[in-house]
XYZ file of C-alpha atoms in Angstrom:
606
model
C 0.000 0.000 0.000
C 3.013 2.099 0.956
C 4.491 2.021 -2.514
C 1.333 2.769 -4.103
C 0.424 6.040 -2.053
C 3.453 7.323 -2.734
C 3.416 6.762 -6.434
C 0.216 8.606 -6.270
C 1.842 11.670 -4.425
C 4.202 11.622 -6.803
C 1.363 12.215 -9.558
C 0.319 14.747 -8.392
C 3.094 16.934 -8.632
C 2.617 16.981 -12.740
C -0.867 17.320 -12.060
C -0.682 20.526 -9.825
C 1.670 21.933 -12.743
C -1.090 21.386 -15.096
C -3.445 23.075 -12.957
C -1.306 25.753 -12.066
C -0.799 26.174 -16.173
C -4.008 26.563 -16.923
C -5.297 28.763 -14.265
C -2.233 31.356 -15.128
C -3.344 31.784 -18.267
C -6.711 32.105 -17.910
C -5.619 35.064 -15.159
C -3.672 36.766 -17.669
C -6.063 36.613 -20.657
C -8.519 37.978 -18.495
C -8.811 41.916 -19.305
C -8.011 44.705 -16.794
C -5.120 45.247 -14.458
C -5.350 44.014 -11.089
C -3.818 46.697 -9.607
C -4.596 49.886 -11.441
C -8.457 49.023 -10.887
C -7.794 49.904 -7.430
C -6.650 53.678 -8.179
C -10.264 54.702 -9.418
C -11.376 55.736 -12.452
C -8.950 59.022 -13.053
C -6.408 56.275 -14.040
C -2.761 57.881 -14.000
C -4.049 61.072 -13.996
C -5.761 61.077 -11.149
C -2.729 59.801 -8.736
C -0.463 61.391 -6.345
C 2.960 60.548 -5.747
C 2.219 58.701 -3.162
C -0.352 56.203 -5.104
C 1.645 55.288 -7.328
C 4.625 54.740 -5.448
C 2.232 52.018 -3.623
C 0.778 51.104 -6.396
C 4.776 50.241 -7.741
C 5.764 48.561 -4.628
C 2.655 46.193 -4.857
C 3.523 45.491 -8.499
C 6.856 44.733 -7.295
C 6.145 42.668 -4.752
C 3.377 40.874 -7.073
C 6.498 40.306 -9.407
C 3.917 41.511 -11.816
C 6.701 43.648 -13.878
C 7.971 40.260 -14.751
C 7.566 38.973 -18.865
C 4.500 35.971 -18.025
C 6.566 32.767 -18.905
C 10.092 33.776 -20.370
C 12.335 36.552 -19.161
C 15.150 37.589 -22.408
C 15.533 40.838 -20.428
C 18.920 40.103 -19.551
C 20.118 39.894 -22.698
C 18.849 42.952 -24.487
C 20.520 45.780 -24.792
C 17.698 49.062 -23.631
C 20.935 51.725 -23.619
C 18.567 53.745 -27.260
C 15.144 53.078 -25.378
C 16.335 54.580 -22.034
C 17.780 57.077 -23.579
C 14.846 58.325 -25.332
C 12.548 57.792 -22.040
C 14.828 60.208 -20.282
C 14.573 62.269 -23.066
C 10.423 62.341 -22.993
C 10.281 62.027 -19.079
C 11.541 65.600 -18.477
C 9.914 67.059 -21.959
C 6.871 69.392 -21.598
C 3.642 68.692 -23.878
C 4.011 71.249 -25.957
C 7.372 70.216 -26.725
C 6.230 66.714 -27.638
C 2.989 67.996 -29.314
C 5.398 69.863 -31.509
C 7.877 66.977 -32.136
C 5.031 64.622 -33.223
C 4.162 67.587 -35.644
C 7.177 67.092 -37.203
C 7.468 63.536 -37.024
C 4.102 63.165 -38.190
C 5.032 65.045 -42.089
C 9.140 64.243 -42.359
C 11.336 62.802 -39.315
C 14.543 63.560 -41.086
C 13.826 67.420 -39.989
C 14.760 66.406 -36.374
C 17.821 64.610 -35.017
C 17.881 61.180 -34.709
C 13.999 61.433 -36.207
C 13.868 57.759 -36.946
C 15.372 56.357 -33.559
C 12.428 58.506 -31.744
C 9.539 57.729 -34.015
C 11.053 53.786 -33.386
C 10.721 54.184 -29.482
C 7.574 56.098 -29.679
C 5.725 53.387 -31.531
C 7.032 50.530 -29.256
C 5.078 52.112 -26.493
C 2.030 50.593 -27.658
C -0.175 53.518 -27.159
C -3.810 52.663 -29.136
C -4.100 54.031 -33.053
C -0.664 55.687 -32.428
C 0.033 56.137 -36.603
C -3.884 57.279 -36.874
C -3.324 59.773 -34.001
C -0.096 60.988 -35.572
C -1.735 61.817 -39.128
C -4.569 63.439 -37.637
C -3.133 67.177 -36.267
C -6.246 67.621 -33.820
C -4.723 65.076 -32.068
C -1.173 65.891 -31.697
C -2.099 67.614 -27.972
C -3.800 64.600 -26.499
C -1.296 61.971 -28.409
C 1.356 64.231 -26.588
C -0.623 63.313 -22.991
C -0.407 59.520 -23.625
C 3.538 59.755 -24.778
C 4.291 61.145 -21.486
C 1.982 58.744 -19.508
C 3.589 55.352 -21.565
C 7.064 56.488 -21.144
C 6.587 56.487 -17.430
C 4.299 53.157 -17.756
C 7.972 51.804 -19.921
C 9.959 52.746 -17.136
C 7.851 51.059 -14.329
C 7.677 47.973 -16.486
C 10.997 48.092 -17.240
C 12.472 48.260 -13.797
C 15.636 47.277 -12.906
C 16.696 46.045 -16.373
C 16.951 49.645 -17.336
C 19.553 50.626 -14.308
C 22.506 49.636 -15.468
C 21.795 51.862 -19.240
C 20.695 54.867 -17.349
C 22.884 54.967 -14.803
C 25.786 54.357 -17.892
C 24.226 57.552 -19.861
C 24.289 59.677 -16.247
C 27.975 58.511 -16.654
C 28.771 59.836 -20.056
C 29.521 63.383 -20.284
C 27.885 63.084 -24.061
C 24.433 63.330 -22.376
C 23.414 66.277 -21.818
C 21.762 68.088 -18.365
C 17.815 67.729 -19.582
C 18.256 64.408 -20.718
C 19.830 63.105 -17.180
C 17.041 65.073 -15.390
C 14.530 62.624 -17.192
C 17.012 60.023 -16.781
C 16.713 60.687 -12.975
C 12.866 60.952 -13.345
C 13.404 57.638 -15.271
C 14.857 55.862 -12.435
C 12.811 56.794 -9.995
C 10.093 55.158 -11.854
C 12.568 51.931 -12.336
C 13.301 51.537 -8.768
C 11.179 52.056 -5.624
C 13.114 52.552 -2.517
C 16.873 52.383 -3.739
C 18.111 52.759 -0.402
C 17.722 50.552 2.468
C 18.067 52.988 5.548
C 17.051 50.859 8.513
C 17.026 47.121 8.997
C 13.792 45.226 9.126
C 12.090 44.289 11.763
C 13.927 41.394 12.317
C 17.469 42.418 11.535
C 20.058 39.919 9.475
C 23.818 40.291 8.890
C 22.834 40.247 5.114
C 21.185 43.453 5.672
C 24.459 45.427 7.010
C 26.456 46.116 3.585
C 23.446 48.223 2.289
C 22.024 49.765 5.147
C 25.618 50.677 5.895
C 26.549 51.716 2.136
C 23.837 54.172 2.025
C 24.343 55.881 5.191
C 28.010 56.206 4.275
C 27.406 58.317 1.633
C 25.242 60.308 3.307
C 27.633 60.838 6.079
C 30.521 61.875 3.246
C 28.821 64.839 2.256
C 27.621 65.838 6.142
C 30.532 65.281 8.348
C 32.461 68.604 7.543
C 29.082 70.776 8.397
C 27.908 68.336 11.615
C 28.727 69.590 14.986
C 31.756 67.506 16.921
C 30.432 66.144 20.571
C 32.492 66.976 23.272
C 33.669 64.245 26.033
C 30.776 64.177 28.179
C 28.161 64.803 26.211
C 29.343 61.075 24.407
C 29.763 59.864 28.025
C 25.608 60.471 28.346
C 25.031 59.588 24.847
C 26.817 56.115 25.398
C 24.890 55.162 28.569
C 21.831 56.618 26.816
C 22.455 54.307 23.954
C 23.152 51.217 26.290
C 19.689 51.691 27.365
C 18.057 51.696 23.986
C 19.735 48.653 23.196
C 18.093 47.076 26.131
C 14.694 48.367 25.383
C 11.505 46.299 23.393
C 10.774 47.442 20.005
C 7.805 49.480 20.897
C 9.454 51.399 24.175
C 12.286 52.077 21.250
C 10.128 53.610 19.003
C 8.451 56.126 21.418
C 12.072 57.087 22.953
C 13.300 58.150 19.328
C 10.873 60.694 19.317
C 12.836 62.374 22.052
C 16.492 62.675 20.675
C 18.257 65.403 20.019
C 18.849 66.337 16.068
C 22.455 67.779 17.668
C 23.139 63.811 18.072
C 23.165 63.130 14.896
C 27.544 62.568 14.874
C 27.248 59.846 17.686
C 24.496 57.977 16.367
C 26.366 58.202 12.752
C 29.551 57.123 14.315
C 27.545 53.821 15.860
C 26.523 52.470 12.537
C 29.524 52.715 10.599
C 32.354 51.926 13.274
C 32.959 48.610 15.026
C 29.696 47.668 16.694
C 27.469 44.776 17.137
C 24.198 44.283 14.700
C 21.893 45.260 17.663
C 23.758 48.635 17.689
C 23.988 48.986 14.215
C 19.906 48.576 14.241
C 19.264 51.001 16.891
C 21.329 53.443 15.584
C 19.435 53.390 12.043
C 16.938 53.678 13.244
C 17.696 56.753 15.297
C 19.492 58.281 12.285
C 16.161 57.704 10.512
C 14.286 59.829 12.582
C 16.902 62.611 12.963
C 17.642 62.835 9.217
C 14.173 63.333 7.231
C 16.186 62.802 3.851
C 19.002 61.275 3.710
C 20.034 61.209 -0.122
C 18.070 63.401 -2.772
C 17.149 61.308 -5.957
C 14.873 63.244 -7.351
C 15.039 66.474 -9.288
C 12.973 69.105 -10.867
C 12.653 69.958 -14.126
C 14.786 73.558 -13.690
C 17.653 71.642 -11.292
C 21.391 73.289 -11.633
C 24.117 71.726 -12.755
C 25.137 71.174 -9.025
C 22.087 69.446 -8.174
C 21.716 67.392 -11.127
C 25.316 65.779 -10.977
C 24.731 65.627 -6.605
C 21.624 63.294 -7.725
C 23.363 61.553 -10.442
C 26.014 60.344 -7.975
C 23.552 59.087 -5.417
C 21.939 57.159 -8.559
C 25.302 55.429 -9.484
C 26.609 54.969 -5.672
C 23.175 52.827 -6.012
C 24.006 51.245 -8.721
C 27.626 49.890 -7.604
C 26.145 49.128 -4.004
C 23.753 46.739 -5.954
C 25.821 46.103 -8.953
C 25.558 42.010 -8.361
C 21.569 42.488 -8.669
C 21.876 44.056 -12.024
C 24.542 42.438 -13.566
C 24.070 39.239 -12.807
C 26.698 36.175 -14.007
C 26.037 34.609 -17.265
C 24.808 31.233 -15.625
C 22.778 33.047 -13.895
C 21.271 35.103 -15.713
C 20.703 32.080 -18.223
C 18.409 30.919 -15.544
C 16.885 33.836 -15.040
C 15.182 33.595 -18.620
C 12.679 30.408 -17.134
C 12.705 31.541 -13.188
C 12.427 35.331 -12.921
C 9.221 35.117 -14.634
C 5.650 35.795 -12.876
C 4.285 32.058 -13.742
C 7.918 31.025 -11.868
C 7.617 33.614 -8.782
C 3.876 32.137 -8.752
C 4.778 28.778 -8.623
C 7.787 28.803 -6.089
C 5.447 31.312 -3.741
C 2.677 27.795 -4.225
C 5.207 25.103 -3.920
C 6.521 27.061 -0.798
C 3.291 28.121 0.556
C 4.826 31.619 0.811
C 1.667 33.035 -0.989
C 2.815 36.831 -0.514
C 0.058 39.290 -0.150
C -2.871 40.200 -0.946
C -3.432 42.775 -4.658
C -5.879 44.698 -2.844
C -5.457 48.000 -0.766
C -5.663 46.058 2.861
C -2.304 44.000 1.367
C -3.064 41.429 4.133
C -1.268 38.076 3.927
C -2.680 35.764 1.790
C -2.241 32.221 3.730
C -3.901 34.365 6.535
C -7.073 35.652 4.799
C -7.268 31.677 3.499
C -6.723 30.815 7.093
C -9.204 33.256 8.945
C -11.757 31.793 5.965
C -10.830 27.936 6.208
C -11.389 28.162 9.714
C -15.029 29.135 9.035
C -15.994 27.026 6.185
C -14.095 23.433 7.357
C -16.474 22.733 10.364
C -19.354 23.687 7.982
C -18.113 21.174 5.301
C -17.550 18.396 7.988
C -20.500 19.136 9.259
C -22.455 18.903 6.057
C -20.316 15.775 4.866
C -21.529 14.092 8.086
C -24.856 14.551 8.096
C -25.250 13.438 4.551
C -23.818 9.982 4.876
C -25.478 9.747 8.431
C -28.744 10.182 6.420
C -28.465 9.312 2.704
C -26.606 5.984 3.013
C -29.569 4.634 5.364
C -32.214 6.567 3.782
C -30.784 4.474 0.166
C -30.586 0.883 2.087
C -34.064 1.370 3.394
C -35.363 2.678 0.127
C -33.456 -0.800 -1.721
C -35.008 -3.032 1.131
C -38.668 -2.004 1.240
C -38.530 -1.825 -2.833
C -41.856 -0.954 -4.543
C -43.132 -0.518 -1.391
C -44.960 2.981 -0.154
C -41.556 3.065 2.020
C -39.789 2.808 -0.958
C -41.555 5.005 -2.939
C -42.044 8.632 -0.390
C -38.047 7.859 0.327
C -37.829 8.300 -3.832
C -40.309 10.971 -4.422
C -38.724 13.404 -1.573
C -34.891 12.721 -2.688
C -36.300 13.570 -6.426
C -37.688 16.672 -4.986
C -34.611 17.118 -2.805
C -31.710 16.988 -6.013
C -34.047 18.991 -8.054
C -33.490 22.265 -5.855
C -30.020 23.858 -5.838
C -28.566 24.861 -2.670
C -28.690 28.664 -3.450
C -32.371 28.310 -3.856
C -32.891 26.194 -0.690
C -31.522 28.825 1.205
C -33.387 31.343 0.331
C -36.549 29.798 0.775
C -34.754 28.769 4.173
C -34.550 32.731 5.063
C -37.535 33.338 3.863
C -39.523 31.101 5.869
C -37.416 30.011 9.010
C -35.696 33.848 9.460
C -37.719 36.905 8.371
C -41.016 37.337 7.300
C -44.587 36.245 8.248
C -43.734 33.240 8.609
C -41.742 31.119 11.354
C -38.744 33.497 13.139
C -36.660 30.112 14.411
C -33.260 30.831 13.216
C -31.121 33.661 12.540
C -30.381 35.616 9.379
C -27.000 36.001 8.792
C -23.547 35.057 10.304
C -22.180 32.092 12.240
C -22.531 33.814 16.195
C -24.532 36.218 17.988
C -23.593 39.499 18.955
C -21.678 39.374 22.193
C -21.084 35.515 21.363
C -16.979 35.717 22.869
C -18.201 36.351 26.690
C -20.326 33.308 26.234
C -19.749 29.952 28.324
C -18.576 27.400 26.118
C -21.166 25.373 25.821
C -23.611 28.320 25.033
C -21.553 29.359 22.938
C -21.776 25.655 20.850
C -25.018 26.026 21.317
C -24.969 29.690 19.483
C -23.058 28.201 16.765
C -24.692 25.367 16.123
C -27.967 27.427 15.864
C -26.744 29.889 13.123
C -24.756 27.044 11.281
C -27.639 24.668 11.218
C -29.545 26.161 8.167
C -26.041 26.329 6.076
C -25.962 22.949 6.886
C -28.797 22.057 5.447
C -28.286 24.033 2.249
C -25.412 22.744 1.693
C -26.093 18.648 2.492
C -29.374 18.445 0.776
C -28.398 18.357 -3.161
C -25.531 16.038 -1.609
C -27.662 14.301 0.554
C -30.614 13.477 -2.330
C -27.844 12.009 -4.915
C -25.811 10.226 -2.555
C -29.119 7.926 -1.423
C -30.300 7.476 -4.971
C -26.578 6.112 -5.863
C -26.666 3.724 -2.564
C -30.211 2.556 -3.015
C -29.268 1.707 -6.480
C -26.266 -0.406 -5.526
C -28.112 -1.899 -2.603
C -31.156 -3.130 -4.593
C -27.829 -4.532 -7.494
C -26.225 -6.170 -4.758
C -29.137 -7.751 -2.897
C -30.373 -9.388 -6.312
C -26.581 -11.652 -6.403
C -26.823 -15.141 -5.728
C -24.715 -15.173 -2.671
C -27.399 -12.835 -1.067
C -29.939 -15.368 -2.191
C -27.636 -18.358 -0.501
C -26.863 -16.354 2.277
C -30.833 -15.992 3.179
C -31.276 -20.127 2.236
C -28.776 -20.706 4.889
C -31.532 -18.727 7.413
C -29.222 -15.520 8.379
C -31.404 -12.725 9.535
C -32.194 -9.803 7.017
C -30.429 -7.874 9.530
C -26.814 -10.104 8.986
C -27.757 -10.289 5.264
C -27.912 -6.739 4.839
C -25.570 -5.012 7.078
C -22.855 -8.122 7.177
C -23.280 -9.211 3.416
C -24.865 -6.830 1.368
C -23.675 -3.454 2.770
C -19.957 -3.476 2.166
C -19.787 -4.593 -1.483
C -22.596 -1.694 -1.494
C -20.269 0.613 -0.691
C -17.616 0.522 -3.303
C -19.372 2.707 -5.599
C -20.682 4.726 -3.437
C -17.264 5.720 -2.122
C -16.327 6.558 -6.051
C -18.606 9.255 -4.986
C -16.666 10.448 -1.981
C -13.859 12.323 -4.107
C -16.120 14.569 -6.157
C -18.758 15.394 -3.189
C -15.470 17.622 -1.252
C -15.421 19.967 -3.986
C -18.803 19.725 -4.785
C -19.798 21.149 -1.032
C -16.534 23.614 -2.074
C -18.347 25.299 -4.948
C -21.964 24.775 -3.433
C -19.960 26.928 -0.589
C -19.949 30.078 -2.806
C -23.451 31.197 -2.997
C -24.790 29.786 -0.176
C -21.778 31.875 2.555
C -22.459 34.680 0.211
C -26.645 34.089 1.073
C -25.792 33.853 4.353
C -23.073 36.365 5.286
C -20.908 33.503 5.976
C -17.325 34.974 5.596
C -15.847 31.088 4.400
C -13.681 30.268 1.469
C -16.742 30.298 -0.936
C -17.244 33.721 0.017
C -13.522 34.694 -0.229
C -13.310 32.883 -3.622
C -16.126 35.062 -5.052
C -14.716 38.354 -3.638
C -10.719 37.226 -5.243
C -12.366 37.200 -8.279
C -14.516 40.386 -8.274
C -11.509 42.408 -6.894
C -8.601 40.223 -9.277
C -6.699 39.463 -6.355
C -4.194 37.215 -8.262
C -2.507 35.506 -5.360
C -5.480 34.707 -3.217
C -7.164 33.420 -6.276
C -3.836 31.171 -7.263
C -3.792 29.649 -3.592
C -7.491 29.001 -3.637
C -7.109 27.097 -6.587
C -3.969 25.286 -5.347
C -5.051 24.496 -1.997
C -8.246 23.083 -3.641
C -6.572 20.736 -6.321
C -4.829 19.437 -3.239
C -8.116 18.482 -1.262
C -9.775 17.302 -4.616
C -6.053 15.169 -4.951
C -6.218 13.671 -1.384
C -9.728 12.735 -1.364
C -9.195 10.801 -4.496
C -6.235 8.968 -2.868
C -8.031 8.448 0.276
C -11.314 6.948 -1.458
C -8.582 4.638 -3.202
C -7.508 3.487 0.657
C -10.846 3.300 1.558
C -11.453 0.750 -1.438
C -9.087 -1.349 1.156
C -10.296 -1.011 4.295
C -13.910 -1.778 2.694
C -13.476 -4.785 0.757
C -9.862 -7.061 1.305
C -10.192 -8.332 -2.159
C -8.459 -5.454 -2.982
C -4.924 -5.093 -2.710
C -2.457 -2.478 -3.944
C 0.421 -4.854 -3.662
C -1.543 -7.432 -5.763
C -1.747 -4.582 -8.736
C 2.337 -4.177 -8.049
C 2.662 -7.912 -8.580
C 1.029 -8.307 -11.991
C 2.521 -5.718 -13.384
């Protein structure tokens, strides 16, 4: 048996590819953007800085800037399409308007004509030559050039670093263009610097926390006030005791330093001191230094500025040189692993689902928790009570055949399969919860209000009362073609001639049917078992969402209204994995029912 359930295991790993496969690309055919759904209607124009630097980080983190199934970004050379982007990130309208004036009639007339009209029509923007023709349209065209250049850079991301941060480099370039190629890289990279540790600080973290106050403290340390002997003396034992100190008495005593500190705290982080140091004294240089390192610039920026920026940029760049310039090897795999399907798939196989696409950006495996919690004892529940009943209702129906027994157990379990769940429950509501009718149970939800300062066993009670209609809805399509499948294997069975020897021999009905008849009954009613778990899965859907049941049916339907890519993947996964096991366990059950069959016996033929 051992050999067999683990060739089965096995299985499904090609399986739970194939799923994963398909589901992918049905996500990505599917139209809209998960993310920019989220930031209204007003699109790009209607978004402050702020949005859209979220908005970036939760792309990001969604690996969602990632080609879908092959990544040749490595390998390409972007050094003419950053260029241009820089060029159109810091250009006005107007000046754009009037470019595509002259692009549109003769794009000799301007330098490098062909190279921009190139760029500008790999941006994909909708009817671009029809829009270019058409001089009405030159103004509005001009709009979308600047708003696809940034959406290039953002997809982009940190394939383009290494070209811009090679053109801020070349004294060829000239100021405008590195002010867009600034703008550029802002859109390329979120966060370049790491200026604290996480919560949770690593060794790993040191270099670049390190690196970036370094060069912050290059430029400040001539104009930063020297501390004399005993104001380090307080300082020190000051610092001893933030060391000591839980993370949230830490964060309310940084409120309370000095800015005039700002030389010991500097000194801390980059001399010789232990990690705990080094995180404290981040984080204190965080709150006494607002910002840090400028890496942005306006459109008017002097020289001075501009090449101050530009230098912060490529410090950046040769702090994380080994993340954009990978090895060769490595790179080579980076064309079938640094791809969304891949991120997906490791972030599955790991159960490291990431978070959530929408605006709470909760974790996923605890949203699926918080809802599996909810919807499990429902499912047991319902899976109980429908064997309990249909499996006895069936033998009784198969017994007393043609009989008035028989024939009431038939009519109601017609009558029973022929009304979905969603239906049932609302006639449910209707005339067990509101209404002129009957007021027995309650509306909506699995507890009353107040339910957590409850005893325990009124508060089982309370549960049971609100999940009891659920229950119902959700056993009684189950429940009506489970008994018609056992009462038609029971009356198959019962009409075999070892039944008919077993009675000849005198055995009571009871021993007949519960010793003899019932097991080899069974068999096909356990085929059943593996497609009744999902079954009660989708049923789940409509009838939480009837009953304000917050379960995995419920957060299924709400993943897919709000495109929340990562809960829906896990949802799928995790349920191709119950669907999976329940097959494999109705396959052991097989065993435990009838001892004709044997797995090992299978091993041996073959």
């Amino acid at each position: 048996m051992w050999s067999y359930i683990v060739r089965r295991l096995l299985l499904m790993i090609p399986t739970l590819f194939g799923i994963t496969v398909v589901s992918f690309c049905i996500m990505q055919l599917a139209p809209g953007d998960p993310l920019l759904m989220q930031l209204g209607a007003t699109g790009l124009a209607g978004q402050t800085t702020q949005t859209r630097e979220a908005y970036l980080i939760q792309k990001r983190d969604l690996k969602l800037d990632r080609p879908l199934l092959l990544n040749f970004r490595y390998f390409r050379d972007y050094s003419q399409a950053v260029y241009w982007a820089g060029y159109y990130r810091v250009a006005s309208q107007s000046q754009i308007a009037a470019e595509l004036a002259v692009l549109a009639h003769d794009p000799t007339r301007l330098p490098n004509g062909h190279e921009r009209l190139a760029f500008l029509r790999s941006l994909g923007i909708p009817r671009f030559r029809a829009r270019l023709e058409d001089p009405a349209e030159h103004a509005r065209l001009a709009q979308a050039v600047a708003a696809y250049v940034q959406v290039f850079c953002e997809d982009l991301g940190h394939h383009g670093v290494p070209f811009a941060v090679r053109l801020l480099e070349s004294p060829d370039v000239d100021r405008q263009v590195k002010i867009g190629l600034i703008h550029a890289l802002n859109s390329m990279v979120v966060e370049p610097f790491v200026f604290t540790y996480s919560a949770r600080p690593r060794e790993e973290e040191t270099p670049y926390v390190v690196g970036a106050w370094r060069l912050w403290w290059k430029r400040t340390e001539s104009t930063t006030r020297p501390l004399s002997s005993t104001e380090r003396a307080e300082l020190e034992s000051r610092f001893h005791a933030l060391c000591q100190m839980s993370q949230t008495q830490l964060l309310e005593e940084l409120d309370y330093l000095d800015p005039q500190t700002v030389r010991f705290f500097a000194e801390k982080l980059l001399g010789d001191s232990t990690l705990r140091e080094k995180f404290v004294a981040s984080l204190a240089l965080r709150r006494l230094v607002r910002e840090p390192l400028r890496l942005d610039v306006p459109a008017d920026a002097p020289e001075s500025l501009v090449e101050e920026v530009a230098e912060n940029w490529i410090a950046h760049y040769e702090l994380y040189r080994q993340r954009y310039e990978p090895p060769f090897l490595l790179r080579v795999a980076y064309v079938f692993t640094d791809t969304q399907y891949a991120h997906m798939v490791w972030r599955l196989v790991t159960f490291q689902f990431g978070r959530s696409a929408t605006k709470t950006r909760e974790p996923v495996a605890t949203k699926i928790w918080n809802a599996v919690i909810v919807s499990a004892p429902l499912i047991l529940m319902a899976e109980l009570v429908t064997y309990l009943i249909a499996i006895p209702a069936g033998i009784i129906a198969a017994v007393k055949r043609n009989t008035l027994t028989d024939r009431a157990i038939s009519l109601t379990l017609f009558l029973l399969y022929s009304i979905p769940s969603f239906v049932a429950a609302m006639l449910l509501l209707l005339f067990f919860c509101y209404g002129d009718y009957l007021k027995w149970f309650p509306m909506i939800g699995l507890h009353s209000q107040g339910a957590e300062n409850f005893s325990w066993p009124r508060y089982l009670l309370d549960y049971l009362w609100h999940a009891f209609l659920p229950v119902m809805c959700l056993s009684l399509f189950s429940l009506a073609g489970l008994a018609m499948y056992a009462r038609t294997s029971m009356l198959e069975v019962i009409s075999q001639d070892y039944i008919r020897t077993a009675r000849a021999k005198g055995l009571s009905e009871f021993t007949v049917i519960f010793k003899h008849a019932l097991r080899n009954a069974l068999i096909p009613i356990l085929t059943l078992f593996s497609s009744f778990l999902p079954a009660l899965l989708g049923g789940s859907v409509l009838v939480e969402y009837i009953f304000g049941i917050h379960g995995m049916g419920r957060l299924s339907w709400e993943s897919i209204e709000q495109k929340d890519y990562p809960t829906l993947m896990a949802l799928i996964y995790i349920d191709a994995i119950i669907v999976l096991l329940s097959i494999l366990l109705t396959d052991i059950l097989y065993v435990l029912v009838d001892p004709r069959i044997t797995f090992s016996a299978q091993g041996e033929e073959k």
